[in-house]
Coordinates of C-alpha atoms and ligand atoms in Angstrom, one line a residue:
X295 CA 0.7 -0.9 -19.0
X296 CA 0.3 -2.4 -22.5
X297 CA 3.8 -1.2 -23.4
X298 CA 5.2 -2.9 -20.2
X299 CA 3.4 -6.1 -20.9
X300 CA 4.3 -6.3 -24.6
X301 CA 7.7 -4.7 -24.7
X302 CA 9.1 -6.0 -21.4
X303 CA 7.2 -9.2 -20.8
X304 CA 7.4 -10.8 -17.3
X305 CA 9.3 -7.8 -16.0
X306 CA 8.3 -6.5 -12.6
X307 CA 9.0 -2.8 -12.5
X308 CA 9.4 -0.8 -9.3
X309 CA 10.3 2.8 -10.2
X310 CA 11.3 4.7 -13.3
X311 CA 14.6 6.3 -14.0
X312 CA 14.0 9.5 -16.1
X313 CA 10.6 8.2 -16.8
X314 CA 11.6 4.7 -18.0
X315 CA 10.6 1.5 -16.2
X316 CA 13.4 -0.8 -17.4
X317 CA 16.8 -0.1 -15.8
X318 CA 19.3 -1.7 -13.6
X319 CA 18.6 0.3 -10.5
X320 CA 18.6 -1.5 -7.2
X321 CA 15.3 -2.6 -5.5
X322 CA 16.3 -2.4 -1.7
X323 CA 13.7 -5.1 -1.1
X324 CA 11.2 -7.2 -3.1
X325 CA 7.8 -5.9 -2.4
X326 CA 6.4 -4.6 -5.7
X327 CA 5.8 -7.8 -7.7
X328 CA 2.0 -7.6 -7.3
X329 CA 1.4 -4.0 -8.4
X330 CA 1.6 -4.5 -12.2
X331 CA -0.7 -7.5 -12.0
X332 CA -3.0 -5.6 -9.7
X333 CA -3.2 -2.7 -12.2
X334 CA -4.1 -5.3 -15.0
X335 CA -6.9 -6.6 -12.8
X336 CA -8.1 -3.0 -12.3
X337 CA -8.0 -2.4 -16.1
X338 CA -10.1 -5.5 -16.6
X339 CA -12.6 -4.3 -13.9
X340 CA -12.8 -1.0 -15.7
X341 CA -13.0 -2.1 -19.4
X342 CA -14.2 -5.7 -19.3
X343 CA -11.6 -6.4 -22.0
X344 CA -10.3 -10.0 -21.8
X345 CA -6.8 -9.0 -22.9
X346 CA -6.4 -7.3 -19.5
X347 CA -7.8 -10.3 -17.7
X348 CA -5.5 -12.8 -19.5
X349 CA -2.5 -10.5 -18.7
X350 CA -3.6 -10.1 -15.1
X351 CA -3.9 -14.0 -14.7
X352 CA -0.5 -14.4 -16.3
X353 CA 1.2 -11.9 -14.0
X354 CA -0.6 -13.3 -10.9
X355 CA 0.6 -16.8 -11.8
X356 CA 4.2 -15.4 -12.1
X357 CA 4.3 -14.7 -8.4
X358 CA 2.5 -17.8 -7.0
X359 CA 5.8 -19.2 -5.7
X360 CA 6.1 -16.3 -3.4
X361 CA 3.3 -17.6 -1.3
X362 CA 5.9 -19.4 0.9
X363 CA 8.4 -16.5 0.9
X364 CA 8.9 -15.7 4.6
X365 CA 11.9 -13.5 4.0
X366 CA 9.9 -10.4 3.5
X367 CA 6.9 -8.8 5.4
X368 CA 5.1 -7.8 2.1
X369 CA 3.0 -10.8 1.0
X370 CA -0.1 -8.7 1.5
X371 CA 1.1 -6.2 -1.1
X372 CA 1.9 -9.1 -3.5
X373 CA -1.2 -11.3 -3.1
X374 CA -4.0 -8.9 -2.1
X375 CA -3.5 -6.8 -5.3
X376 CA -3.5 -9.9 -7.5
X377 CA -4.8 -13.2 -6.3
X378 CA -7.5 -11.6 -4.1
X379 CA -8.7 -9.6 -7.1
X380 CA -8.6 -12.8 -9.2
X381 CA -10.7 -14.6 -6.5
X382 CA -13.3 -11.9 -6.8
X383 CA -13.9 -13.0 -10.4
X384 CA -13.2 -16.7 -10.0
X385 CA -14.2 -17.7 -6.4
X386 CA -12.7 -21.2 -6.5
X387 CA -10.8 -23.2 -3.9
X388 CA -7.5 -23.4 -5.7
X389 CA -7.2 -19.6 -5.9
X390 CA -8.3 -19.2 -2.3
X391 CA -5.8 -21.8 -1.2
X392 CA -2.9 -19.6 -2.6
X393 CA -4.3 -16.6 -0.6
X394 CA -4.6 -18.6 2.5
X395 CA -1.1 -20.0 2.2
X396 CA 0.3 -16.5 1.6
X397 CA -1.5 -15.2 4.6
X398 CA -0.3 -18.0 6.8
X399 CA 3.3 -17.4 5.6
X400 CA 3.0 -13.7 6.5
X401 CA 1.5 -14.6 9.9
X402 CA 4.3 -17.1 10.6
X403 CA 6.8 -14.2 11.0
X404 CA 4.9 -13.1 14.2
X405 CA 7.2 -12.8 17.2
X406 CA 5.7 -13.6 20.6
X407 CA 8.6 -11.6 22.2
X408 CA 7.4 -8.1 21.5
X409 CA 4.1 -9.1 19.8
X410 CA 4.9 -7.9 16.3
X411 CA 5.6 -8.9 12.8
X412 CA 9.2 -8.0 12.0
X413 CA 10.3 -6.2 8.8
X414 CA 12.5 -7.7 6.2
X415 CA 15.5 -5.7 7.7
X416 CA 16.0 -7.8 10.9
X417 CA 14.1 -9.5 13.7
X418 CA 14.4 -6.5 16.0
X419 CA 12.7 -4.1 13.4
X420 CA 9.1 -3.6 12.6
X421 CA 7.7 -1.1 10.0
X422 CA 4.5 0.9 9.8
X423 CA 4.2 -0.5 6.2
X424 CA 3.4 -3.9 7.7
X425 CA 0.0 -2.6 8.5
X426 CA -0.8 -3.0 4.8
X427 CA 0.0 -6.8 5.1
X428 CA -2.2 -7.7 8.1
X429 CA -5.3 -7.9 5.9
X430 CA -4.2 -11.1 4.2
X431 CA -3.4 -12.6 7.6
X432 CA -6.8 -11.8 9.0
X433 CA -8.3 -13.2 5.8
X434 CA -6.3 -16.4 6.0
X435 CA -7.3 -16.8 9.6
X436 CA -11.0 -16.2 8.8
X437 CA -11.0 -18.6 5.9
X438 CA -9.2 -21.4 7.7
X439 CA -10.8 -20.9 11.1
X440 CA -7.4 -20.2 12.7
X441 CA -8.1 -18.0 15.8
X442 CA -4.5 -18.0 16.9
X443 CA -3.5 -16.6 13.5
X444 CA -6.1 -13.8 13.8
X445 CA -4.8 -13.1 17.3
X446 CA -1.3 -12.6 16.0
X447 CA -2.5 -10.2 13.4
X448 CA -4.5 -8.2 16.0
X449 CA -1.6 -8.2 18.4
X450 CA 0.7 -6.8 15.8
X451 CA -1.8 -4.0 15.1
X452 CA -2.0 -3.2 18.8
X453 CA 1.8 -3.1 19.1
X454 CA 2.1 -0.8 16.1
X455 CA -0.6 1.4 17.5
X456 CA 1.2 1.6 20.8
X457 CA 4.7 2.2 19.6
X458 CA 4.6 3.6 16.0
X459 CA 1.6 5.8 16.1
X460 CA 2.2 9.0 18.1
X461 CA -0.3 11.0 20.2
X462 CA -0.7 13.6 17.4
X463 CA -1.6 11.0 14.8
X464 CA 1.8 11.0 13.1
X465 CA 3.7 7.7 12.6
X466 CA 7.3 6.5 13.0
X467 CA 8.5 4.4 10.1
X468 CA 10.3 1.8 12.1
X469 CA 10.1 0.5 15.7
X470 CA 13.2 -1.3 17.2
X471 CA 12.7 -4.0 19.8
X472 CA 15.0 -6.0 22.1
X473 CA 14.6 -9.5 20.7
X474 CA 15.4 -11.2 24.0
X475 CA 13.0 -9.3 26.1
X476 CA 10.5 -8.0 23.5
X477 CA 10.9 -4.5 25.0
X478 CA 10.4 -1.6 22.7
X479 CA 13.6 0.3 22.4
X480 CA 13.1 3.3 20.0
X481 CA 11.7 4.7 16.8
X482 CA 13.7 4.9 13.7
X483 CA 13.4 5.5 9.9
X484 CA 14.8 4.4 6.6
X485 CA 12.7 6.4 4.1
X486 CA 11.7 9.5 6.2
X487 CA 13.8 12.5 7.2
X488 CA 14.5 11.7 10.8
X489 CA 13.7 9.1 13.4
X490 CA 11.2 11.5 15.1
X491 CA 9.7 13.0 11.9
X492 CA 6.8 11.8 9.8
X493 CA 7.3 10.0 6.6
X494 CA 4.2 10.7 4.5
X495 CA 3.8 7.3 2.8
X496 CA 4.2 5.5 6.2
X497 CA 1.3 7.5 7.5
X498 CA -0.9 6.6 4.5
X499 CA 0.0 2.9 5.0
X500 CA -1.3 3.4 8.5
X501 CA -4.6 5.1 7.5
X502 CA -5.3 2.3 5.0
X503 CA -4.0 -0.5 7.1
X504 CA -5.8 0.3 10.3
X505 CA -8.9 0.8 8.3
X506 CA -8.5 -2.7 6.9
X507 CA -7.8 -4.0 10.4
X508 CA -11.0 -2.5 11.5
X509 CA -12.9 -4.0 8.6
X510 CA -11.8 -7.4 9.6
X511 CA -12.1 -7.2 13.3
X512 CA -14.6 -4.3 14.0
X513 CA -12.2 -3.3 16.8
X514 CA -13.0 0.3 17.3
X515 CA -9.5 1.3 18.4
X516 CA -8.3 0.4 14.9
X517 CA -10.8 2.8 13.3
X518 CA -9.9 5.5 15.8
X519 CA -6.2 5.0 14.9
X520 CA -6.9 5.2 11.2
X521 CA -9.0 8.4 11.8
X522 CA -6.2 10.0 14.0
X523 CA -3.7 9.3 11.2
X524 CA -6.1 10.8 8.7
X525 CA -6.6 13.9 10.8
X526 CA -2.8 14.4 10.9
X527 CA -2.6 14.0 7.1
X528 CA -5.3 16.6 6.5
X529 CA -3.9 19.1 9.1
X530 CA -0.3 19.0 7.8
X531 CA -0.9 18.8 4.0
X532 CA -1.6 21.8 1.8
X533 CA -5.2 22.2 0.6
X534 CA -4.6 20.4 -2.6
X535 CA -3.9 17.2 -0.6
X536 CA -0.4 16.1 -1.9
X537 CA 2.2 15.8 0.8
X538 CA 6.1 15.9 0.5
X539 CA 8.1 12.8 1.3
X540 CA 8.3 13.8 5.0
X541 CA 6.1 16.6 6.5
X542 CA 8.9 17.8 8.8
X543 CA 11.8 17.9 6.4
X544 CA 12.7 21.6 6.0
X545 CA 14.1 21.5 2.4
X546 CA 12.8 18.4 0.6
X547 CA 14.4 17.3 -2.6
X548 CA 11.0 17.3 -4.2
X549 CA 8.0 19.2 -2.8
X550 CA 5.6 16.3 -3.5
X551 CA 5.4 12.5 -3.0
X552 CA 2.5 11.7 -5.3
X553 CA 2.4 7.9 -4.4
X554 CA 1.6 8.9 -0.8
X555 CA -1.2 11.0 -2.1
X556 CA -2.5 8.2 -4.3
X557 CA -2.5 5.8 -1.4
X558 CA -4.2 8.5 0.8
X559 CA -6.9 9.0 -1.8
X560 CA -7.8 5.3 -1.7
X561 CA -7.5 5.1 2.1
X562 CA -9.7 8.1 2.5
X563 CA -12.4 6.5 0.3
X564 CA -12.1 3.3 2.4
X565 CA -12.5 5.4 5.6
X566 CA -15.5 7.1 4.1
X567 CA -17.1 3.7 3.9
X568 CA -16.1 2.7 7.4
X569 CA -16.8 5.9 9.3
X570 CA -19.6 5.7 11.8
X571 CA -20.5 9.4 11.4
X572 CA -22.1 10.5 8.1
X573 CA -20.6 14.1 8.2
X574 CA -17.1 12.7 8.6
X575 CA -17.7 10.1 5.9
X576 CA -18.6 12.9 3.5
X577 CA -15.6 14.9 4.5
X578 CA -13.3 11.9 3.8
X579 CA -14.9 11.4 0.4
X580 CA -14.5 15.0 -0.5
X581 CA -10.9 15.0 0.6
X582 CA -10.1 12.0 -1.5
X583 CA -11.7 13.8 -4.5
X584 CA -9.6 16.8 -3.8
X585 CA -6.4 14.8 -3.9
X586 CA -7.5 13.0 -7.1
X587 CA -8.3 16.4 -8.8
X588 CA -4.8 17.6 -8.0
X589 CA -3.2 14.4 -9.2
X590 CA -5.1 14.6 -12.5
X591 CA -3.3 17.9 -13.4
X592 CA -0.5 17.6 -16.0
X593 CA 2.3 18.3 -13.6
X594 CA 1.4 14.9 -11.9
X595 CA -0.4 13.0 -14.7
X596 CA 2.1 12.1 -17.4
X597 CA -0.4 12.4 -20.2
X598 CA 1.3 15.4 -21.7
X599 CA 4.9 14.3 -21.0
X600 CA 6.2 12.7 -24.1
X601 CA 8.3 9.5 -23.6
X602 CA 7.4 9.3 -19.9
X603 CA 6.3 5.7 -19.3
X604 CA 4.6 6.1 -16.0
X605 CA 1.1 7.3 -15.2
X606 CA 1.8 9.5 -12.2
X607 CA 4.9 11.6 -11.9
X608 CA 6.6 13.1 -8.8
X609 CA 6.7 10.0 -6.7
X610 CA 9.6 8.9 -4.5
X611 CA 10.7 5.5 -3.4
X612 CA 13.7 5.9 -1.2
X613 CA 15.0 9.4 -0.9
X614 CA 18.0 8.6 1.3
X615 CA 19.3 5.9 -1.0
X616 CA 18.5 8.1 -4.0
X617 CA 16.2 5.4 -5.5
X618 CA 13.3 6.6 -7.6
X619 CA 13.2 10.2 -6.5
X620 CA 10.8 12.4 -8.5
X621 CA 9.8 9.4 -10.6
X622 CA 6.9 7.2 -11.2
X623 CA 6.6 4.3 -8.8
X624 CA 4.6 1.1 -9.2
X625 CA 2.6 1.2 -6.1
X626 CA 1.7 4.9 -6.8
X627 CA 0.2 3.8 -10.1
X628 CA -1.7 0.9 -8.5
X629 CA -3.3 2.9 -5.7
X630 CA -4.0 5.8 -8.1
X631 CA -6.0 3.5 -10.3
X632 CA -7.7 1.9 -7.4
X633 CA -8.7 5.3 -6.0
X634 CA -9.9 6.4 -9.5
X635 CA -12.0 3.3 -9.9
X636 CA -13.5 3.8 -6.5
X637 CA -14.2 7.4 -7.3
X638 CA -15.9 6.4 -10.6
X639 CA -18.0 3.9 -8.8
X640 CA -19.2 6.7 -6.5
X641 CA -19.8 9.2 -9.3
X642 CA -21.8 6.6 -11.2
X643 CA -23.8 5.9 -8.1
X644 CA -22.4 2.4 -7.5
X645 CA -22.7 1.7 -11.3
X646 CA -19.2 0.2 -11.4
X647 CA -19.1 -3.5 -12.5
X648 CA -17.1 -4.5 -9.5
X649 CA -15.7 -2.9 -6.3
X650 CA -12.4 -1.1 -6.8
X651 CA -10.9 -2.7 -3.7
X652 CA -10.2 -6.5 -3.5
X653 CA -13.0 -8.4 -1.8
X654 CA -15.2 -5.2 -1.6
Ligands
LIG856 N1 8.6 -0.5 1.4 C1 7.4 0.2 1.3 C2 7.5 1.6 0.9 O1 8.5 2.0 0.3 O2 6.5 2.3 1.1

């Protein structure tokens, strides 16, 4: 991170190529600009060193203009990881106003016809990933007393639960809707193996996102959905807890997708806090620790890989487009650090200076 900030200032990396962050590879979409700033906030939380805080403030400010960007579905990814963390340290109205505006922008994409938030791809498309972006909408609604906005976020969650989460707890990446009638047409995928298969990262977005929806609403069906997705993850993943890019792909290009595992670790730790049953809570926590133990081995952790600029190897961004396959990816780094800080807080019996999750 220090290298990125000092050698490539103001650069927003997405995935490495042969272990290097700076390259001319395509982005597909612009959803990662909060993850470096988010990691800088996490490093400040862990160390208390003001260099990390000043860098985090700088990278947060660099994305402020995106608060009105209604061309993507990802403002939660951008602002929850940065400005929401900043607000934890500096709870003042001007920072909160940016969060509220970003949340309102994200909510403004809601389509009455079909009751969903569309993906950046087109009006007829919704993604499972959008579950990670409803938190900031619920937050903006709560802070501004906008009940209609909260309703939109809740309706999107119900639509996603109904059409993108399957009976066995697996998830489709994309749902396609008739934009005139709002009718659901079919499931599809961009980053998974097949339309009817199970893209691992999408499932982890669902575990985390439905957990967050439950946290804001206390709607028990959201918790049940997060738990159903978590059960699918555990059942279909080897005992070490690191899945492939898609569980159903017979011959994956890489046996592991480490970023999905990192997101899962953090999502399972969140679920451990939310679970209504102590035995299950303990099981989720243990499972998250199993994942982290595996990711801390040198085939994933790049500590012993000279010249590798990322933290976590063996992540994949977009297998079909050949983008960031078997590389480090920015969101993998971010959620890995978040999960590690959560784990440290647990191991030190709540001794962490601040919660690892924004607003926690
Ligand atoms: N676009 C979100 C993801 O690649 O997971």
